[in-house]
């Protein structure tokens, strides 16, 4: 064999080796979670939470101005964000969390394509994720973000409404995840 076919690796593995290693880890984790029955549970909890988002949009306590379609959309986006953030936070395996989020989003897109399109195109998730990932007074910051997105920046009524929606739906998602009983 001639020397042109021999490669000498340096101190750091190439990106392709790192990617293959990460792929192998994810494949192993996926197989493990399938064996435990957790993938099926993740799909189920994702669908359940999606149904709760869609069912809850019209059942939330309404304020004087919140009967408009725009306000319902703002509340629904907050619910959708809360579901995604809490599924990611509460499900122990990242593979299962990703599966649950994927199942959730697919269910929303099938049952309410207009809402799904609005949520994806609005950019509102970015503001909520900024508030959430700071990990400082999360509930209050989510409430402030909700008020801002509703064009009522600084309005304590809208801030409290956003905070209440976030807290209520966070606890609902946590209960659903606990009820599924993911195995380790």
Coordinates of N, CA and C in Angstrom, one line a residue:
X1 N 0.8 -1.2 0.0 CA 0.0 0.0 0.0 C 0.9 1.2 0.0
X2 N 0.6 2.2 -0.8 CA 1.4 3.4 -0.9 C 1.0 4.4 0.2
X3 N 1.9 5.3 0.5 CA 1.7 6.2 1.5 C 0.5 7.2 1.3
X4 N 0.1 7.4 0.1 CA -1.0 8.3 -0.2 C -2.3 7.9 0.4
X5 N -2.5 6.6 0.8 CA -3.7 6.1 1.4 C -3.6 6.1 2.9
X6 N -2.5 6.5 3.5 CA -2.4 6.5 4.9 C -2.6 7.9 5.4
X7 N -3.5 8.0 6.4 CA -3.7 9.3 7.1 C -3.2 9.2 8.5
X8 N -2.6 10.2 9.0 CA -2.1 10.3 10.4 C -3.0 11.3 11.1
X9 N -3.7 10.8 12.1 CA -4.5 11.7 12.9 C -3.7 12.5 13.9
X10 N -4.2 13.7 14.1 CA -3.5 14.6 15.0 C -4.0 14.3 16.4
X11 N -3.8 15.3 17.3 CA -4.3 15.2 18.7 C -5.8 15.2 18.8
X12 N -6.5 15.9 17.9 CA -7.9 16.0 18.0 C -8.6 15.2 16.9
X13 N -9.6 14.4 17.3 CA -10.3 13.7 16.2 C -11.0 14.6 15.3
X14 N -11.2 14.2 14.1 CA -11.9 15.0 13.1 C -13.4 15.1 13.5
X15 N -14.0 16.1 12.9 CA -15.5 16.4 13.2 C -16.3 15.2 12.8
X16 N -15.9 14.5 11.8 CA -16.8 13.3 11.4 C -16.7 12.2 12.4
X17 N -15.5 12.0 13.0 CA -15.4 11.0 14.1 C -16.3 11.4 15.3
X18 N -16.2 12.7 15.6 CA -17.1 13.2 16.7 C -18.5 13.0 16.4
X19 N -18.9 13.3 15.2 CA -20.3 13.1 14.8 C -20.8 11.7 14.8
X20 N -19.9 10.8 14.3 CA -20.2 9.4 14.4 C -20.3 8.9 15.8
X21 N -19.5 9.4 16.7 CA -19.5 9.0 18.1 C -20.8 9.4 18.7
X22 N -21.2 10.7 18.4 CA -22.5 11.2 19.0 C -23.7 10.4 18.4
X23 N -23.6 10.1 17.1 CA -24.7 9.3 16.5 C -24.8 8.0 17.1
X24 N -23.7 7.3 17.4 CA -23.7 6.0 18.1 C -24.3 6.1 19.5
X25 N -23.9 7.2 20.2 CA -24.5 7.4 21.6 C -26.0 7.6 21.5
X26 N -26.5 8.4 20.5 CA -27.9 8.6 20.4 C -28.6 7.4 20.0
X27 N -28.0 6.6 19.1 CA -28.6 5.3 18.6 C -28.8 4.3 19.8
X28 N -27.7 4.3 20.6 CA -27.8 3.4 21.8 C -28.9 3.9 22.8
X29 N -28.9 5.2 23.0 CA -29.9 5.8 23.9 C -31.3 5.5 23.4
X30 N -31.5 5.6 22.1 CA -32.8 5.4 21.5 C -33.2 3.9 21.6
X31 N -32.3 3.0 21.4 CA -32.6 1.6 21.6 C -33.0 1.3 23.0
X32 N -32.2 1.9 23.9 CA -32.4 1.7 25.4 C -33.8 2.2 25.8
X33 N -34.2 3.4 25.3 CA -35.5 4.0 25.7 C -36.6 3.2 25.0
X34 N -36.4 2.7 23.8 CA -37.4 1.8 23.2 C -37.7 0.6 24.0
X35 N -36.6 -0.1 24.5 CA -36.7 -1.3 25.3 C -37.5 -1.0 26.6
X36 N -37.3 0.1 27.2 CA -37.9 0.5 28.4 C -39.4 0.9 28.2
X37 N -39.8 1.1 26.9 CA -41.1 1.5 26.6 C -41.3 3.0 26.7
X38 N -40.2 3.7 26.9 CA -40.3 5.2 27.1 C -40.6 6.0 25.8
X39 N -40.2 5.5 24.7 CA -40.4 6.2 23.4 C -42.0 6.2 23.2
X40 N -42.6 5.1 23.4 CA -44.1 5.1 23.2 C -44.7 6.0 24.2
X41 N -44.2 6.1 25.4 CA -44.8 7.0 26.4 C -44.5 8.4 26.0
X42 N -43.4 8.7 25.5 CA -43.1 10.1 25.0 C -44.0 10.5 23.9
X43 N -44.3 9.7 23.0 CA -45.2 10.0 21.9 C -46.6 10.3 22.5
X44 N -47.0 9.4 23.4 CA -48.3 9.5 24.0 C -48.5 10.8 24.8
X45 N -47.5 11.2 25.6 CA -47.5 12.4 26.4 C -47.5 13.6 25.5
X46 N -46.7 13.6 24.5 CA -46.7 14.7 23.5 C -48.1 15.0 22.9
X47 N -48.8 13.9 22.5 CA -50.1 14.0 21.9 C -51.1 14.5 23.0
X48 N -51.0 14.0 24.2 CA -51.9 14.4 25.3 C -51.8 15.9 25.6
X49 N -50.5 16.4 25.7 CA -50.3 17.8 26.0 C -50.8 18.7 24.8
X50 N -50.6 18.2 23.6 CA -51.1 19.0 22.4 C -52.6 19.1 22.5
X51 N -53.3 18.1 22.8 CA -54.7 18.1 22.9 C -55.1 19.1 24.0
X52 N -54.4 19.1 25.1 CA -54.7 20.0 26.2 C -54.5 21.5 25.8
X53 N -53.4 21.7 25.0 CA -53.2 23.1 24.5 C -54.4 23.5 23.7
X54 N -54.7 22.7 22.7 CA -55.8 23.1 21.8 C -57.2 23.2 22.6
X55 N -57.4 22.3 23.5 CA -58.6 22.4 24.3 C -58.7 23.6 25.3
X56 N -57.5 24.0 25.7 CA -57.4 25.0 26.8 C -57.5 26.5 26.2
X57 N -57.3 26.6 25.0 CA -57.2 28.0 24.4 C -58.5 28.8 24.7
X58 N -59.6 28.1 24.5 CA -60.9 28.8 24.8 C -61.4 28.7 26.2
X59 N -60.7 27.9 27.0 CA -61.2 27.7 28.4 C -60.4 28.6 29.4
X60 N -59.4 29.3 29.0 CA -58.7 30.1 29.9 C -59.5 31.3 30.4
X61 N -59.2 31.7 31.6 CA -60.0 32.9 32.1 C -59.7 34.1 31.2
X62 N -60.8 34.7 30.8 CA -60.6 35.8 29.9 C -60.7 37.1 30.6
X63 N -60.0 38.0 30.0 CA -60.0 39.4 30.5 C -60.9 40.2 29.6
X64 N -61.2 41.4 29.9 CA -62.1 42.2 29.1 C -61.7 42.2 27.6
X65 N -60.4 42.3 27.3 CA -60.0 42.5 25.9 C -59.6 41.1 25.3
X66 N -59.6 40.0 26.1 CA -59.0 38.8 25.6 C -59.9 38.0 24.7
X67 N -61.1 38.4 24.4 CA -61.9 37.6 23.5 C -61.6 37.7 22.1
X68 N -60.7 38.6 21.7 CA -60.3 38.7 20.3 C -59.5 37.5 19.9
X69 N -59.5 37.3 18.6 CA -58.7 36.2 18.0 C -57.2 36.4 18.4
X70 N -56.7 37.6 18.3 CA -55.3 37.9 18.5 C -54.9 37.5 20.0
X71 N -55.8 37.8 20.9 CA -55.5 37.4 22.3 C -55.5 35.9 22.5
X72 N -56.4 35.2 21.9 CA -56.4 33.8 22.0 C -55.2 33.2 21.4
X73 N -54.7 33.7 20.3 CA -53.4 33.3 19.7 C -52.3 33.5 20.7
X74 N -52.2 34.7 21.3 CA -51.1 35.0 22.2 C -51.2 34.0 23.4
X75 N -52.3 33.7 23.9 CA -52.4 32.7 25.0 C -52.0 31.3 24.5
X76 N -52.4 30.9 23.3 CA -52.1 29.6 22.8 C -50.6 29.5 22.6
X77 N -50.0 30.5 22.1 CA -48.5 30.5 21.9 C -47.8 30.3 23.2
X78 N -48.3 31.0 24.3 CA -47.7 30.8 25.6 C -47.9 29.4 26.1
X79 N -49.0 28.8 25.9 CA -49.3 27.4 26.3 C -48.3 26.5 25.5
X80 N -48.2 26.8 24.2 CA -47.3 25.9 23.4 C -45.9 26.0 23.8
X81 N -45.4 27.2 24.1 CA -44.1 27.4 24.6 C -43.9 26.7 25.9
X82 N -44.8 26.9 26.8 CA -44.8 26.2 28.2 C -44.7 24.7 28.0
X83 N -45.5 24.2 27.1 CA -45.4 22.7 26.9 C -44.1 22.3 26.4
X84 N -43.5 22.9 25.5 CA -42.2 22.5 24.9 C -41.1 22.7 26.0
X85 N -41.1 23.8 26.7 CA -40.1 24.0 27.7 C -40.2 23.0 28.8
X86 N -41.4 22.7 29.3 CA -41.5 21.8 30.4 C -41.3 20.3 30.0
X87 N -41.7 20.0 28.8 CA -41.3 18.6 28.3 C -39.8 18.4 28.3
X88 N -39.1 19.4 27.8 CA -37.7 19.4 27.7 C -37.1 19.3 29.1
X89 N -37.7 20.1 30.1 CA -37.1 20.1 31.4 C -37.5 18.9 32.3
X90 N -38.7 18.4 32.1 CA -39.2 17.3 33.0 C -38.9 15.9 32.6
X91 N -38.7 15.7 31.3 CA -38.5 14.3 30.8 C -37.0 14.0 31.0
X92 N -36.6 12.9 31.7 CA -35.2 12.7 32.1 C -34.3 12.4 30.9
X93 N -34.8 11.8 29.9 CA -33.9 11.4 28.7 C -34.1 12.4 27.6
X94 N -33.0 12.9 27.1 CA -33.1 13.9 26.0 C -33.7 13.3 24.8
X95 N -33.5 12.0 24.5 CA -34.1 11.3 23.4 C -35.6 11.3 23.6
X96 N -36.1 11.0 24.8 CA -37.5 10.9 25.1 C -38.1 12.3 25.0
X97 N -37.4 13.3 25.5 CA -37.9 14.7 25.5 C -38.0 15.2 24.1
X98 N -37.1 14.9 23.2 CA -37.1 15.2 21.8 C -38.3 14.5 21.1
X99 N -38.5 13.3 21.5 CA -39.6 12.5 20.9 C -40.9 13.1 21.3
X100 N -41.1 13.5 22.6 CA -42.3 14.0 23.1 C -42.6 15.4 22.4
X101 N -41.6 16.2 22.3 CA -41.7 17.5 21.7 C -42.1 17.4 20.2
X102 N -41.5 16.4 19.5 CA -41.8 16.1 18.1 C -43.3 15.7 18.0
X103 N -43.7 14.8 18.8 CA -45.0 14.3 18.8 C -46.0 15.4 19.1
X104 N -45.7 16.3 20.1 CA -46.5 17.4 20.4 C -46.7 18.3 19.2
X105 N -45.6 18.7 18.6 CA -45.6 19.6 17.4 C -46.4 19.0 16.2
X106 N -46.2 17.7 16.0 CA -46.9 17.1 14.9 C -48.4 17.1 15.2
X107 N -48.8 16.8 16.4 CA -50.2 16.8 16.7 C -50.8 18.2 16.5
X108 N -50.1 19.2 17.0 CA -50.6 20.6 16.8 C -50.7 20.9 15.3
X109 N -49.7 20.5 14.5 CA -49.7 20.8 13.1 C -50.8 20.1 12.3
X110 N -51.2 18.9 12.8 CA -52.2 18.2 12.1 C -53.6 18.7 12.5
X111 N -53.8 19.0 13.8 CA -55.1 19.4 14.3 C -55.4 20.9 14.1
X112 N -54.4 21.7 14.0 CA -54.6 23.1 13.9 C -53.5 23.7 13.1
X113 N -53.4 23.4 11.8 CA -52.3 23.9 10.9 C -52.2 25.4 10.9
X114 N -53.3 26.2 11.0 CA -53.2 27.6 11.0 C -52.5 28.1 12.3
X115 N -52.8 27.6 13.4 CA -52.2 28.0 14.6 C -50.7 27.6 14.6
X116 N -50.4 26.4 14.1 CA -49.0 25.9 14.0 C -48.2 26.9 13.2
X117 N -48.8 27.3 12.1 CA -48.0 28.2 11.2 C -47.8 29.5 11.8
X118 N -48.9 30.0 12.5 CA -48.7 31.3 13.2 C -47.6 31.2 14.3
X119 N -47.6 30.1 15.1 CA -46.7 30.0 16.2 C -45.2 29.9 15.6
X120 N -45.1 29.2 14.5 CA -43.7 29.1 13.9 C -43.3 30.4 13.3
X121 N -44.2 31.2 12.7 CA -43.8 32.4 12.0 C -43.7 33.6 12.8
X122 N -44.3 33.6 14.0 CA -44.5 34.8 14.8 C -43.2 35.3 15.5
X123 N -42.3 34.4 15.8 CA -41.1 34.7 16.5 C -41.2 34.9 18.0
X124 N -42.4 34.7 18.5 CA -42.7 34.9 19.9 C -42.0 33.9 20.8
X125 N -41.7 32.7 20.3 CA -41.0 31.7 21.1 C -39.6 32.2 21.5
X126 N -39.0 32.9 20.7 CA -37.6 33.5 21.0 C -37.7 34.3 22.2
X127 N -38.7 35.2 22.3 CA -38.8 36.0 23.5 C -39.0 35.2 24.8
X128 N -39.9 34.2 24.7 CA -40.2 33.4 25.8 C -38.9 32.5 26.2
X129 N -38.2 32.0 25.3 CA -37.0 31.2 25.6 C -35.9 32.1 26.2
X130 N -35.8 33.3 25.8 CA -34.9 34.3 26.5 C -35.2 34.4 27.9
X131 N -36.5 34.6 28.2 CA -36.9 34.8 29.6 C -36.7 33.5 30.4
X132 N -37.0 32.4 29.8 CA -37.0 31.1 30.5 C -35.5 30.7 30.8
X133 N -34.7 30.9 29.8 CA -33.3 30.4 29.9 C -32.4 31.2 30.9
X134 N -32.9 32.4 31.2 CA -32.2 33.2 32.2 C -32.2 32.6 33.6
X135 N -33.2 31.8 33.8 CA -33.4 31.1 35.1 C -33.4 32.0 36.3
X136 N -33.8 33.2 36.1 CA -34.0 34.2 37.2 C -35.4 34.7 37.2
X137 N -36.2 34.5 38.3 CA -37.6 34.9 38.3 C -38.3 34.5 37.1
X138 N -38.2 33.3 36.7 CA -38.8 32.8 35.4 C -40.2 33.1 35.2
X139 N -41.0 32.8 36.2 CA -42.5 33.1 36.1 C -42.8 34.5 35.9
X140 N -42.1 35.4 36.6 CA -42.4 36.8 36.5 C -41.9 37.3 35.1
X141 N -40.8 36.8 34.6 CA -40.3 37.3 33.3 C -41.1 36.7 32.2
X142 N -41.7 35.5 32.3 CA -42.6 35.0 31.3 C -43.8 35.9 31.3
X143 N -44.3 36.3 32.5 CA -45.5 37.2 32.5 C -45.2 38.5 31.9
X144 N -44.0 39.1 32.1 CA -43.7 40.4 31.5 C -43.6 40.2 30.0
X145 N -43.0 39.1 29.5 CA -42.9 38.8 28.1 C -44.3 38.7 27.4
X146 N -45.2 38.0 28.1 CA -46.6 37.9 27.6 C -47.2 39.3 27.5
X147 N -47.1 40.1 28.5 CA -47.7 41.4 28.4 C -47.1 42.2 27.2
X148 N -45.8 42.1 27.1 CA -45.1 42.8 26.0 C -45.6 42.4 24.6
X149 N -45.7 41.0 24.5 CA -46.2 40.5 23.2 C -47.7 40.8 22.9
X150 N -48.4 41.1 24.0 CA -49.8 41.5 23.8 C -50.0 43.0 23.6
X151 N -48.8 43.7 23.4 CA -48.8 45.1 23.3 C -49.3 45.8 24.6
X152 N -49.0 45.2 25.7 CA -49.4 45.8 27.0 C -48.2 45.8 27.9
X153 N -47.0 46.2 27.4 CA -45.8 46.1 28.1 C -45.9 46.9 29.4
X154 N -45.6 46.3 30.6 CA -45.7 47.0 31.8 C -47.0 46.9 32.5
X155 N -48.0 46.4 31.8 CA -49.4 46.3 32.4 C -49.4 45.2 33.4
X156 N -49.6 45.4 34.7 CA -49.6 44.4 35.7 C -50.7 43.3 35.5
X157 N -51.8 43.7 34.9 CA -52.9 42.7 34.7 C -52.5 41.7 33.6
X158 N -51.9 42.1 32.6 CA -51.4 41.2 31.5 C -50.2 40.4 32.0
X159 N -49.3 41.0 32.8 CA -48.2 40.3 33.4 C -48.7 39.2 34.3
X160 N -49.6 39.5 35.1 CA -50.1 38.5 36.0 C -50.9 37.4 35.3
X161 N -51.6 37.7 34.2 CA -52.3 36.7 33.4 C -51.2 35.8 32.8
X162 N -50.2 36.4 32.2 CA -49.2 35.5 31.6 C -48.5 34.6 32.6
X163 N -48.2 35.2 33.7 CA -47.5 34.4 34.8 C -48.4 33.3 35.3
X164 N -49.7 33.6 35.4 CA -50.7 32.5 35.9 C -50.9 31.4 34.8
X165 N -50.9 31.8 33.5 CA -51.0 30.8 32.5 C -49.8 29.9 32.5
X166 N -48.6 30.5 32.6 CA -47.4 29.7 32.6 C -47.3 28.8 33.8
X167 N -47.6 29.3 35.0 CA -47.6 28.4 36.2 C -48.6 27.3 36.1
X168 N -49.8 27.6 35.7 CA -50.9 26.6 35.6 C -50.5 25.5 34.6
X169 N -50.1 25.9 33.4 CA -49.8 24.9 32.4 C -48.5 24.2 32.7
X170 N -47.5 24.8 33.3 CA -46.3 24.1 33.8 C -46.7 22.9 34.7
X171 N -47.6 23.2 35.7 CA -47.9 22.2 36.6 C -48.7 21.1 35.9
X172 N -49.6 21.4 34.9 CA -50.3 20.4 34.2 C -49.4 19.5 33.4
X173 N -48.4 20.1 32.8 CA -47.4 19.3 32.0 C -46.6 18.4 33.0
X174 N -46.2 18.9 34.1 CA -45.5 18.1 35.1 C -46.3 16.9 35.5
X175 N -47.6 17.1 35.8 CA -48.5 16.0 36.2 C -48.6 15.0 35.1
X176 N -48.8 15.4 33.9 CA -48.9 14.5 32.8 C -47.6 13.7 32.6
X177 N -46.5 14.3 32.7 CA -45.2 13.6 32.6 C -45.0 12.6 33.8
X178 N -45.4 13.0 35.0 CA -45.3 12.1 36.1 C -46.2 10.9 36.0
X179 N -47.4 11.2 35.4 CA -48.4 10.1 35.3 C -48.0 9.1 34.3
X180 N -47.2 9.4 33.3 CA -46.7 8.5 32.3 C -45.8 7.5 32.9
X181 N -44.9 7.9 33.8 CA -44.0 7.0 34.5 C -42.9 6.6 33.7
X182 N -42.0 7.5 33.2 CA -40.9 7.1 32.5 C -39.9 6.2 33.3
X183 N -39.4 5.2 32.7 CA -38.5 4.3 33.4 C -37.0 4.7 33.2
X184 N -36.2 4.4 34.2 CA -34.7 4.7 34.0 C -34.0 3.5 33.6

